[in-house]
Amino acid sequence: MSLLAAGALVLAGGVGAALRSDPAPTGSFLTDDAGRALVLRGFNTASSAKSTPDGMPKFTEEQLAREHADMGTNFVRFLISWRSVEPEPGVFDQAYLDRVEERVGWYSERGYQVMLDMHQDLWSGAITPDGKTGNGAPAWATYMDGLPVGSHEMWEQYYLDPGVIRAFDNFWNTTGEHPELADHYAQAWRAVAQRFSGNPAVVAYDLMNEPYGGTLQGPVFEAGPLTALYQKTADAIRTVDQDSWVCVAPQAMGVNWGTPSGLGPIDDARDGDQRIAYCPHIYPLPMDLGGGYEGTSRDLVDATVDAWRGHTLRTAAALGDVPIILGEFGLDTTLPGALDFVERIYATATEMGAGVSYWSRDPGSWGPYEEDGAARNLVPALDRPYPRAVAGAPIGWRGEPERLELTYRPDASISAPTEIYLPARTFPNGAQVSGGEVASWDAGARILTLRAPQTPDETTVTLTPAR
Ligand SMILES: CN(C)c1ccc(C(=O)NC[C@H]2N[C@H](CO)[C@@H](O)[C@@H]2O)cc1
């Protein structure tokens, strides 16, 4: 069992958890330019970007400032789209990338890390005449070959329509008719990476949102055309960007619900340690079907989370002990037991050493704010102390409203300090620290930094509210 697992198990669940037979957490993290291990907590921003003419989310800098003040997030999975990057074959829209870069600047000014998510659902807006069902791919890359697409109450049903399956089969070249589309996709990502290479706020690229294999499903898809596309795209990115992490996601069908992924390893062409991350989603079916997190539904959801955890750790290990970002999870937080479910997912991600981007930042019953801007129940639930950046190797940590415990092995070669976020609602006067020394306390940004320990030995610091 890895040190991370031992530490996490002790912190997260006591002796009982130590008997867990699941694979050990990988113990690897994305790092910032200073080399600190990053604990990433934030939102998907935002679903509204799927349909706007300019490709931008309906989201203002003031709304980001509010999110930062209310919850101390440090991460965003920012939705971009192939249709906006490459509106015509081989034509890359620099004005669109300007708009993306402006918003990346909002996050950068507040110390955020940004993961750019090439987002698709149901392939493209071109699958239906009104352009409102799917999103992501441009119309010129959407070949349905005249096959029909129906009209459905549940959006997921469109994935079973012949026209939609054919659009995916042509992209993956399962038909043998369109080998050029994957090359275009990789070059579109190269154009994005060329723009953001060296941008200190852009830490990662999430290559494709919730991939779907059309006729091909499961390992034959994931280990076949999906892994091949990721390799092609990673290679294209590395011709212009040697440092950003490349995040690869499994197919959504099944894996979102707790079944194993057959994704194959990606060879990272960069000089030095590989920077590949694994970015699955989790949406337990009983929650999606409206069951809530109570009674029998809760038992089924817990079984899903346990299965998902084990499969995720095994895939991350198979990809080369890569770091994990939970790219999406979310729910209608008016469901019974919703906040207990949110707590369960964050505790599981913490134990795994995974980053988290909640789905999503859009207003309404799934998000942190109402349409009128009023804060919802999610805000206090997500406003928790956490170690944003660790100057060394995190072994394990546990955050409760009025207590943070972090065990890590300091790395004296890292000049930047360990940073900890402390919520105003539970740490109004800052923190009492045991096991470490306070270097600074920024009451405005709610960030406390620790002085580097004198020895490289594993150390545990505990923070409780200052009186
Ligand atoms: C049948 N297939 C392929 C399928 C079914 C269901 C989802 C899904 O719920 N995804 C969860 C959330 N993720 C997207 C955005 O990435 C949201 O629209 C979904 O609610 C995905 C794929």
XYZ file of C-alpha atoms and ligand atoms in Angstrom:
489
model
C 0.000 0.000 0.000
C 1.398 3.403 -0.876
C 2.234 5.990 1.767
C -0.574 8.126 0.419
C -3.015 5.311 0.930
C -1.767 4.596 4.418
C -1.915 8.256 5.340
C -5.241 8.840 3.674
C -6.741 5.759 5.239
C -5.621 6.837 8.689
C -6.911 10.364 8.135
C -10.031 9.463 6.281
C -11.349 6.382 7.931
C -9.348 5.000 10.845
C -8.317 1.380 11.285
C -11.460 0.091 9.627
C -10.494 1.730 6.364
C -7.001 0.227 6.587
C -8.580 -3.108 5.735
C -9.843 -1.712 2.424
C -8.582 -4.028 -0.306
C -8.913 -1.519 -3.131
C -5.818 -0.423 -5.040
C -3.745 2.293 -3.443
C -4.157 5.940 -4.496
C -1.480 6.851 -7.019
C 0.095 9.454 -4.751
C 0.745 11.723 -7.719
C -0.565 15.241 -8.202
C -0.545 17.989 -10.784
C 2.015 20.605 -9.756
C 2.242 24.356 -10.206
C 5.196 26.247 -11.689
C 6.819 26.247 -8.243
C 6.554 22.445 -8.074
C 3.892 22.385 -5.351
C 1.371 19.518 -5.325
C -2.039 20.952 -6.197
C -5.300 20.054 -4.473
C -7.819 21.294 -7.031
C -11.328 22.301 -6.037
C -13.706 24.133 -8.379
C -16.520 24.062 -10.927
C -17.319 23.271 -14.527
C -17.880 26.690 -16.117
C -20.195 26.484 -17.717
C -22.867 24.492 -19.538
C -24.256 27.728 -20.934
C -21.183 27.895 -23.222
C -22.605 24.997 -25.258
C -25.140 27.195 -26.996
C -23.925 30.815 -27.008
C -22.986 32.234 -30.431
C -19.610 33.480 -29.126
C -18.912 30.160 -27.378
C -18.472 31.845 -23.998
C -20.294 30.875 -20.789
C -22.882 33.316 -19.454
C -20.538 34.155 -16.588
C -18.980 37.434 -15.464
C -15.793 38.326 -13.638
C -17.955 39.589 -10.780
C -19.534 36.138 -10.510
C -16.069 34.602 -10.312
C -15.088 37.093 -7.599
C -18.229 36.047 -5.662
C -17.404 32.334 -6.047
C -13.849 32.953 -4.847
C -15.025 34.948 -1.818
C -17.793 32.458 -0.935
C -16.006 29.110 -1.411
C -12.272 29.723 -1.920
C -12.140 27.619 -5.093
C -8.770 27.410 -6.894
C -9.692 25.458 -10.048
C -11.990 25.575 -13.040
C -12.816 23.086 -15.780
C -13.501 25.714 -18.439
C -15.658 24.552 -21.362
C -14.373 25.274 -24.884
C -15.625 23.774 -28.148
C -14.198 22.467 -31.403
C -16.921 24.327 -33.335
C -15.546 27.604 -31.964
C -11.848 26.768 -32.279
C -12.107 25.571 -35.905
C -15.284 26.990 -37.472
C -14.041 25.964 -40.932
C -11.582 23.183 -41.794
C -8.054 24.419 -41.039
C -9.270 27.877 -39.959
C -8.578 28.574 -36.270
C -10.586 31.442 -34.752
C -8.073 33.617 -32.898
C -10.827 36.014 -31.802
C -12.482 33.112 -29.999
C -9.173 32.210 -28.338
C -8.871 35.892 -27.343
C -12.206 35.579 -25.519
C -11.050 32.391 -23.793
C -7.750 34.055 -22.838
C -9.593 37.025 -21.338
C -11.504 34.710 -19.016
C -8.397 32.704 -18.193
C -7.013 36.070 -17.071
C -9.874 36.489 -14.597
C -8.891 33.193 -12.990
C -5.176 33.873 -13.179
C -5.550 37.163 -11.290
C -7.145 35.211 -8.429
C -4.576 32.415 -8.292
C -6.701 29.762 -10.024
C -5.574 26.798 -12.080
C -7.496 26.333 -15.347
C -8.208 23.092 -17.190
C -9.559 23.661 -20.708
C -12.257 21.099 -21.562
C -12.948 20.386 -25.249
C -16.587 19.767 -24.546
C -19.007 17.671 -26.572
C -22.369 16.120 -25.863
C -24.135 14.132 -28.606
C -21.323 15.191 -30.979
C -22.607 18.429 -32.487
C -25.396 20.992 -32.675
C -25.740 19.826 -36.298
C -27.483 16.567 -35.303
C -30.852 18.361 -35.160
C -32.144 21.200 -37.385
C -32.618 23.558 -34.421
C -28.958 23.125 -33.386
C -30.042 22.894 -29.728
C -29.659 19.200 -28.864
C -25.988 18.353 -29.266
C -22.907 20.533 -28.918
C -19.164 20.497 -29.503
C -18.086 19.471 -33.009
C -18.488 21.845 -35.975
C -21.151 21.099 -38.612
C -18.433 20.447 -41.243
C -17.157 17.542 -39.103
C -20.619 16.017 -38.660
C -21.390 13.256 -41.184
C -24.696 11.462 -40.467
C -24.933 10.155 -44.063
C -28.671 10.919 -44.186
C -29.512 8.587 -41.306
C -32.373 9.705 -39.048
C -32.313 11.439 -35.683
C -35.533 11.318 -33.660
C -37.062 13.629 -31.095
C -36.797 12.524 -27.485
C -37.856 13.657 -24.014
C -34.602 12.418 -22.424
C -31.520 13.878 -24.111
C -29.535 10.687 -23.480
C -31.826 8.820 -25.919
C -30.346 10.746 -28.865
C -27.173 8.666 -28.406
C -29.107 5.664 -29.775
C -30.314 7.376 -32.983
C -28.786 6.048 -36.250
C -27.709 9.518 -37.383
C -25.893 10.255 -34.128
C -24.190 6.866 -34.068
C -23.071 7.424 -37.676
C -21.654 10.863 -36.845
C -19.505 9.244 -34.149
C -18.625 6.260 -36.368
C -17.373 8.645 -39.051
C -15.306 10.639 -36.559
C -13.684 7.491 -35.126
C -13.335 6.299 -38.760
C -15.119 3.071 -37.853
C -16.730 3.522 -41.284
C -13.325 3.906 -42.964
C -14.703 7.006 -44.697
C -13.208 9.894 -42.678
C -9.626 9.424 -41.456
C -9.107 13.186 -41.755
C -11.395 14.139 -38.858
C -9.123 12.877 -36.077
C -6.227 14.811 -37.634
C -8.333 17.989 -37.607
C -9.223 17.384 -33.959
C -5.583 17.018 -32.953
C -4.609 20.139 -34.897
C -7.448 22.113 -33.268
C -6.020 21.184 -29.894
C -2.550 22.162 -31.144
C -3.931 25.622 -31.988
C -5.348 25.939 -28.457
C -2.114 24.751 -26.839
C -0.093 27.126 -29.014
C -2.123 29.990 -27.524
C -1.902 28.877 -23.881
C 1.532 27.291 -23.745
C 3.413 29.119 -20.996
C 0.252 30.677 -19.540
C 0.851 30.157 -15.807
C -2.883 29.694 -15.083
C -3.545 26.947 -17.659
C -2.445 23.735 -15.974
C -4.206 21.104 -18.105
C -6.120 20.185 -21.252
C -9.060 17.759 -20.973
C -8.951 16.276 -24.470
C -12.576 15.198 -24.936
C -15.636 15.419 -22.738
C -17.480 12.134 -22.180
C -16.324 10.282 -25.311
C -18.847 7.993 -27.055
C -17.849 5.194 -29.408
C -21.045 4.967 -31.488
C -21.085 1.391 -32.812
C -17.982 0.604 -30.727
C -18.464 0.414 -26.976
C -16.316 -0.543 -23.992
C -12.658 -1.633 -24.183
C -12.754 -2.215 -27.955
C -13.527 1.514 -28.294
C -11.486 2.829 -25.388
C -8.321 0.798 -26.038
C -8.767 1.258 -29.790
C -9.777 4.511 -31.484
C -10.124 6.516 -28.252
C -6.592 5.800 -27.028
C -5.315 6.376 -30.581
C -7.005 9.798 -30.733
C -5.582 10.748 -27.348
C -2.086 9.721 -28.476
C -2.387 11.675 -31.731
C -3.686 14.734 -29.880
C -1.109 14.575 -27.084
C 1.659 14.353 -29.705
C 0.260 17.412 -31.510
C 0.024 19.373 -28.249
C 3.598 18.511 -27.294
C 4.917 20.150 -30.487
C 3.933 23.506 -28.927
C 3.445 22.884 -25.192
C 5.821 20.739 -23.135
C 4.434 21.500 -19.682
C 0.636 21.425 -19.428
C -0.942 18.212 -18.225
C -2.878 16.208 -20.800
C -6.034 14.785 -19.240
C -7.705 11.737 -20.729
C -11.253 10.669 -19.920
C -12.857 7.249 -20.315
C -16.092 6.720 -22.217
C -19.042 8.055 -20.248
C -21.389 5.150 -20.930
C -20.977 2.768 -18.053
C -17.862 4.291 -16.544
C -19.853 7.280 -15.204
C -22.027 4.703 -13.462
C -19.193 2.690 -11.882
C -18.104 0.103 -14.491
C -14.391 -0.327 -15.344
C -12.641 1.507 -18.163
C -10.510 -0.134 -20.864
C -8.548 3.025 -21.668
C -4.947 2.356 -22.731
C -1.783 4.232 -21.684
C -0.613 7.344 -23.535
C 3.086 7.861 -24.238
C 3.914 11.463 -23.298
C 6.469 12.872 -25.757
C 7.639 15.585 -23.327
C 11.179 15.655 -21.947
C 11.104 14.570 -18.290
C 8.359 12.977 -16.202
C 5.138 12.303 -18.051
C 2.285 14.752 -17.508
C -0.766 12.658 -18.236
C -3.775 12.750 -15.883
C -6.935 10.653 -15.713
C -10.188 12.617 -15.620
C -13.292 10.431 -15.164
C -16.777 11.541 -14.143
C -19.185 9.944 -11.681
C -22.982 10.043 -11.896
C -24.490 7.100 -9.971
C -27.539 5.980 -11.903
C -29.915 5.893 -8.898
C -29.164 9.622 -8.359
C -29.630 10.372 -12.046
C -32.950 8.559 -11.933
C -34.078 10.834 -9.119
C -33.696 8.387 -6.260
C -31.880 10.759 -3.941
C -29.323 9.696 -1.345
C -31.479 7.924 1.186
C -32.835 4.430 1.809
C -32.256 1.794 -0.875
C -31.111 4.425 -3.370
C -28.360 5.480 -0.958
C -27.164 1.887 -0.623
C -26.997 1.529 -4.412
C -25.225 4.882 -4.762
C -22.674 3.905 -2.113
C -22.014 0.649 -3.956
C -21.514 2.662 -7.159
C -19.076 5.050 -5.483
C -17.070 2.162 -4.016
C -16.902 0.408 -7.393
C -16.038 3.653 -9.201
C -13.251 4.385 -6.699
C -11.584 1.007 -7.231
C -11.892 1.111 -11.024
C -10.623 4.687 -11.158
C -7.554 3.890 -9.071
C -6.797 0.803 -11.147
C -7.044 2.743 -14.425
C -4.903 5.610 -13.076
C -2.301 3.043 -12.022
C -2.459 1.344 -15.444
C -1.940 4.701 -17.185
C 1.312 5.088 -15.244
C 0.284 6.016 -11.675
C -1.096 9.281 -13.039
C -2.915 11.937 -11.005
C -6.714 11.930 -10.987
C -9.153 14.775 -11.495
C -12.846 14.037 -11.002
C -13.878 16.141 -13.989
C -17.572 16.043 -13.234
C -20.059 15.070 -10.628
C -23.178 16.959 -9.643
C -26.853 16.615 -8.844
C -30.078 18.404 -8.181
C -29.309 19.468 -4.600
C -33.017 19.614 -3.749
C -33.024 15.783 -3.765
C -33.219 14.090 -0.352
C -29.771 13.472 1.125
C -28.107 15.597 -1.602
C -25.547 17.288 0.645
C -24.617 13.974 2.273
C -23.871 12.704 -1.239
C -21.771 15.778 -1.993
C -19.854 15.158 1.236
C -19.351 11.490 0.305
C -17.903 12.368 -3.096
C -15.536 15.039 -1.763
C -14.355 12.719 1.030
C -13.728 9.971 -1.536
C -11.844 12.339 -3.840
C -9.776 13.604 -0.893
C -8.887 10.058 0.113
C -7.851 9.331 -3.501
C -5.786 12.520 -3.800
C -8.052 13.590 -6.675
C -8.984 17.070 -7.854
C -12.688 17.884 -8.208
C -14.670 20.124 -10.574
C -18.358 20.104 -9.674
C -20.999 20.062 -12.449
C -21.743 22.873 -12.740
C -21.385 26.602 -12.149
C -24.618 27.346 -13.987
C -27.404 28.900 -11.877
C -30.257 26.687 -10.716
C -30.992 23.606 -8.619
C -27.695 21.835 -9.502
C -25.468 24.845 -8.925
C -24.233 27.061 -6.078
C -26.463 30.018 -6.886
C -30.057 30.634 -7.949
C -30.897 32.426 -11.196
C -31.268 35.657 -9.137
C -27.799 35.159 -7.597
C -28.989 34.031 -4.165
C -26.614 31.509 -2.585
C -27.949 27.930 -2.424
C -27.287 25.065 -0.004
C -24.220 24.053 -2.019
C -22.221 27.141 -1.007
C -21.693 26.300 2.681
C -21.340 22.619 1.751
C -18.398 23.376 -0.537
C -16.843 26.112 1.606
C -14.408 23.874 3.491
C -10.748 24.241 4.616
C -8.312 22.530 2.247
C -4.619 22.568 1.365
C -4.618 24.401 -1.996
C -0.933 23.794 -2.716
C 1.550 21.657 -0.789
C 5.331 22.292 -0.759
C 6.138 18.597 -0.772
C 4.411 15.218 -1.143
C 0.914 15.046 0.365
C 0.450 11.822 2.342
C -3.155 12.504 3.308
C -5.450 15.227 4.566
C -8.889 15.635 6.079
C -10.990 18.780 6.078
C -13.976 19.422 8.343
C -15.787 22.745 8.821
C -13.673 23.634 11.901
C -10.591 21.458 11.474
C -7.950 20.671 8.859
C -5.330 17.990 9.297
C -2.587 17.594 6.675
C 0.217 15.046 6.610
C 2.960 15.637 4.041
C 6.643 15.139 3.410
C 8.217 18.574 2.937
C 10.442 19.273 -0.049
C 12.990 21.939 0.850
C 13.787 22.518 -2.852
C 10.337 24.123 -3.311
C 10.636 27.825 -2.543
C 6.888 28.568 -2.504
C 5.045 27.853 0.778
C 2.261 25.394 1.538
C -1.024 27.296 1.114
C -4.196 26.496 3.035
C -7.663 27.968 2.422
C -9.713 28.727 5.545
C -13.415 29.624 5.239
C -14.549 32.899 6.806
C -17.676 31.216 8.172
C -15.727 28.817 10.445
C -12.281 30.440 10.722
C -13.296 34.106 11.102
C -10.100 34.991 12.984
C -7.709 32.678 11.219
C -6.300 29.477 12.720
C -4.416 27.987 15.609
C -1.745 25.710 14.107
C -0.160 22.698 15.778
C 2.681 20.733 14.182
C 3.767 23.661 12.045
C 4.506 27.391 11.934
C 2.431 30.114 10.281
C 4.385 32.094 7.688
C 1.512 34.428 6.687
C -2.254 34.925 6.939
C -4.161 36.819 4.245
C -7.551 37.499 5.845
C -8.869 38.924 2.565
C -8.042 35.908 0.399
C -8.524 33.549 3.375
C -5.137 31.941 2.679
C -2.693 30.864 5.404
C 0.832 29.804 4.463
C 3.090 27.520 6.471
C 6.781 28.027 7.117
C 8.886 25.233 5.619
C 9.669 22.636 8.321
C 13.280 22.334 9.394
C 13.499 18.621 8.571
C 12.382 16.540 5.565
C 10.553 14.141 7.856
C 6.879 13.399 7.366
C 4.947 16.040 9.284
C 1.326 16.496 10.342
C -0.154 19.944 10.863
C -3.549 20.554 12.424
C -5.486 23.796 12.072
C -8.430 24.802 14.245
C -10.204 28.178 14.451
C -8.314 30.934 16.310
C -10.363 32.283 19.187
C -25.607 7.254 -23.240
N -24.477 8.122 -23.012
C -23.364 8.027 -23.901
C -24.493 9.019 -21.955
C -25.528 8.989 -21.029
C -25.540 9.873 -19.945
C -24.512 10.801 -19.807
C -24.562 11.732 -18.644
O -25.491 11.722 -17.887
N -23.497 12.571 -18.431
C -23.453 13.328 -17.208
C -23.389 14.801 -17.395
N -22.258 15.188 -18.237
C -22.734 16.131 -19.225
C -21.764 17.227 -19.513
O -20.495 16.668 -19.757
C -24.057 16.628 -18.706
O -24.846 17.163 -19.711
C -24.608 15.390 -18.086
O -25.625 15.666 -17.180
C -23.475 10.851 -20.733
C -23.459 9.950 -21.819
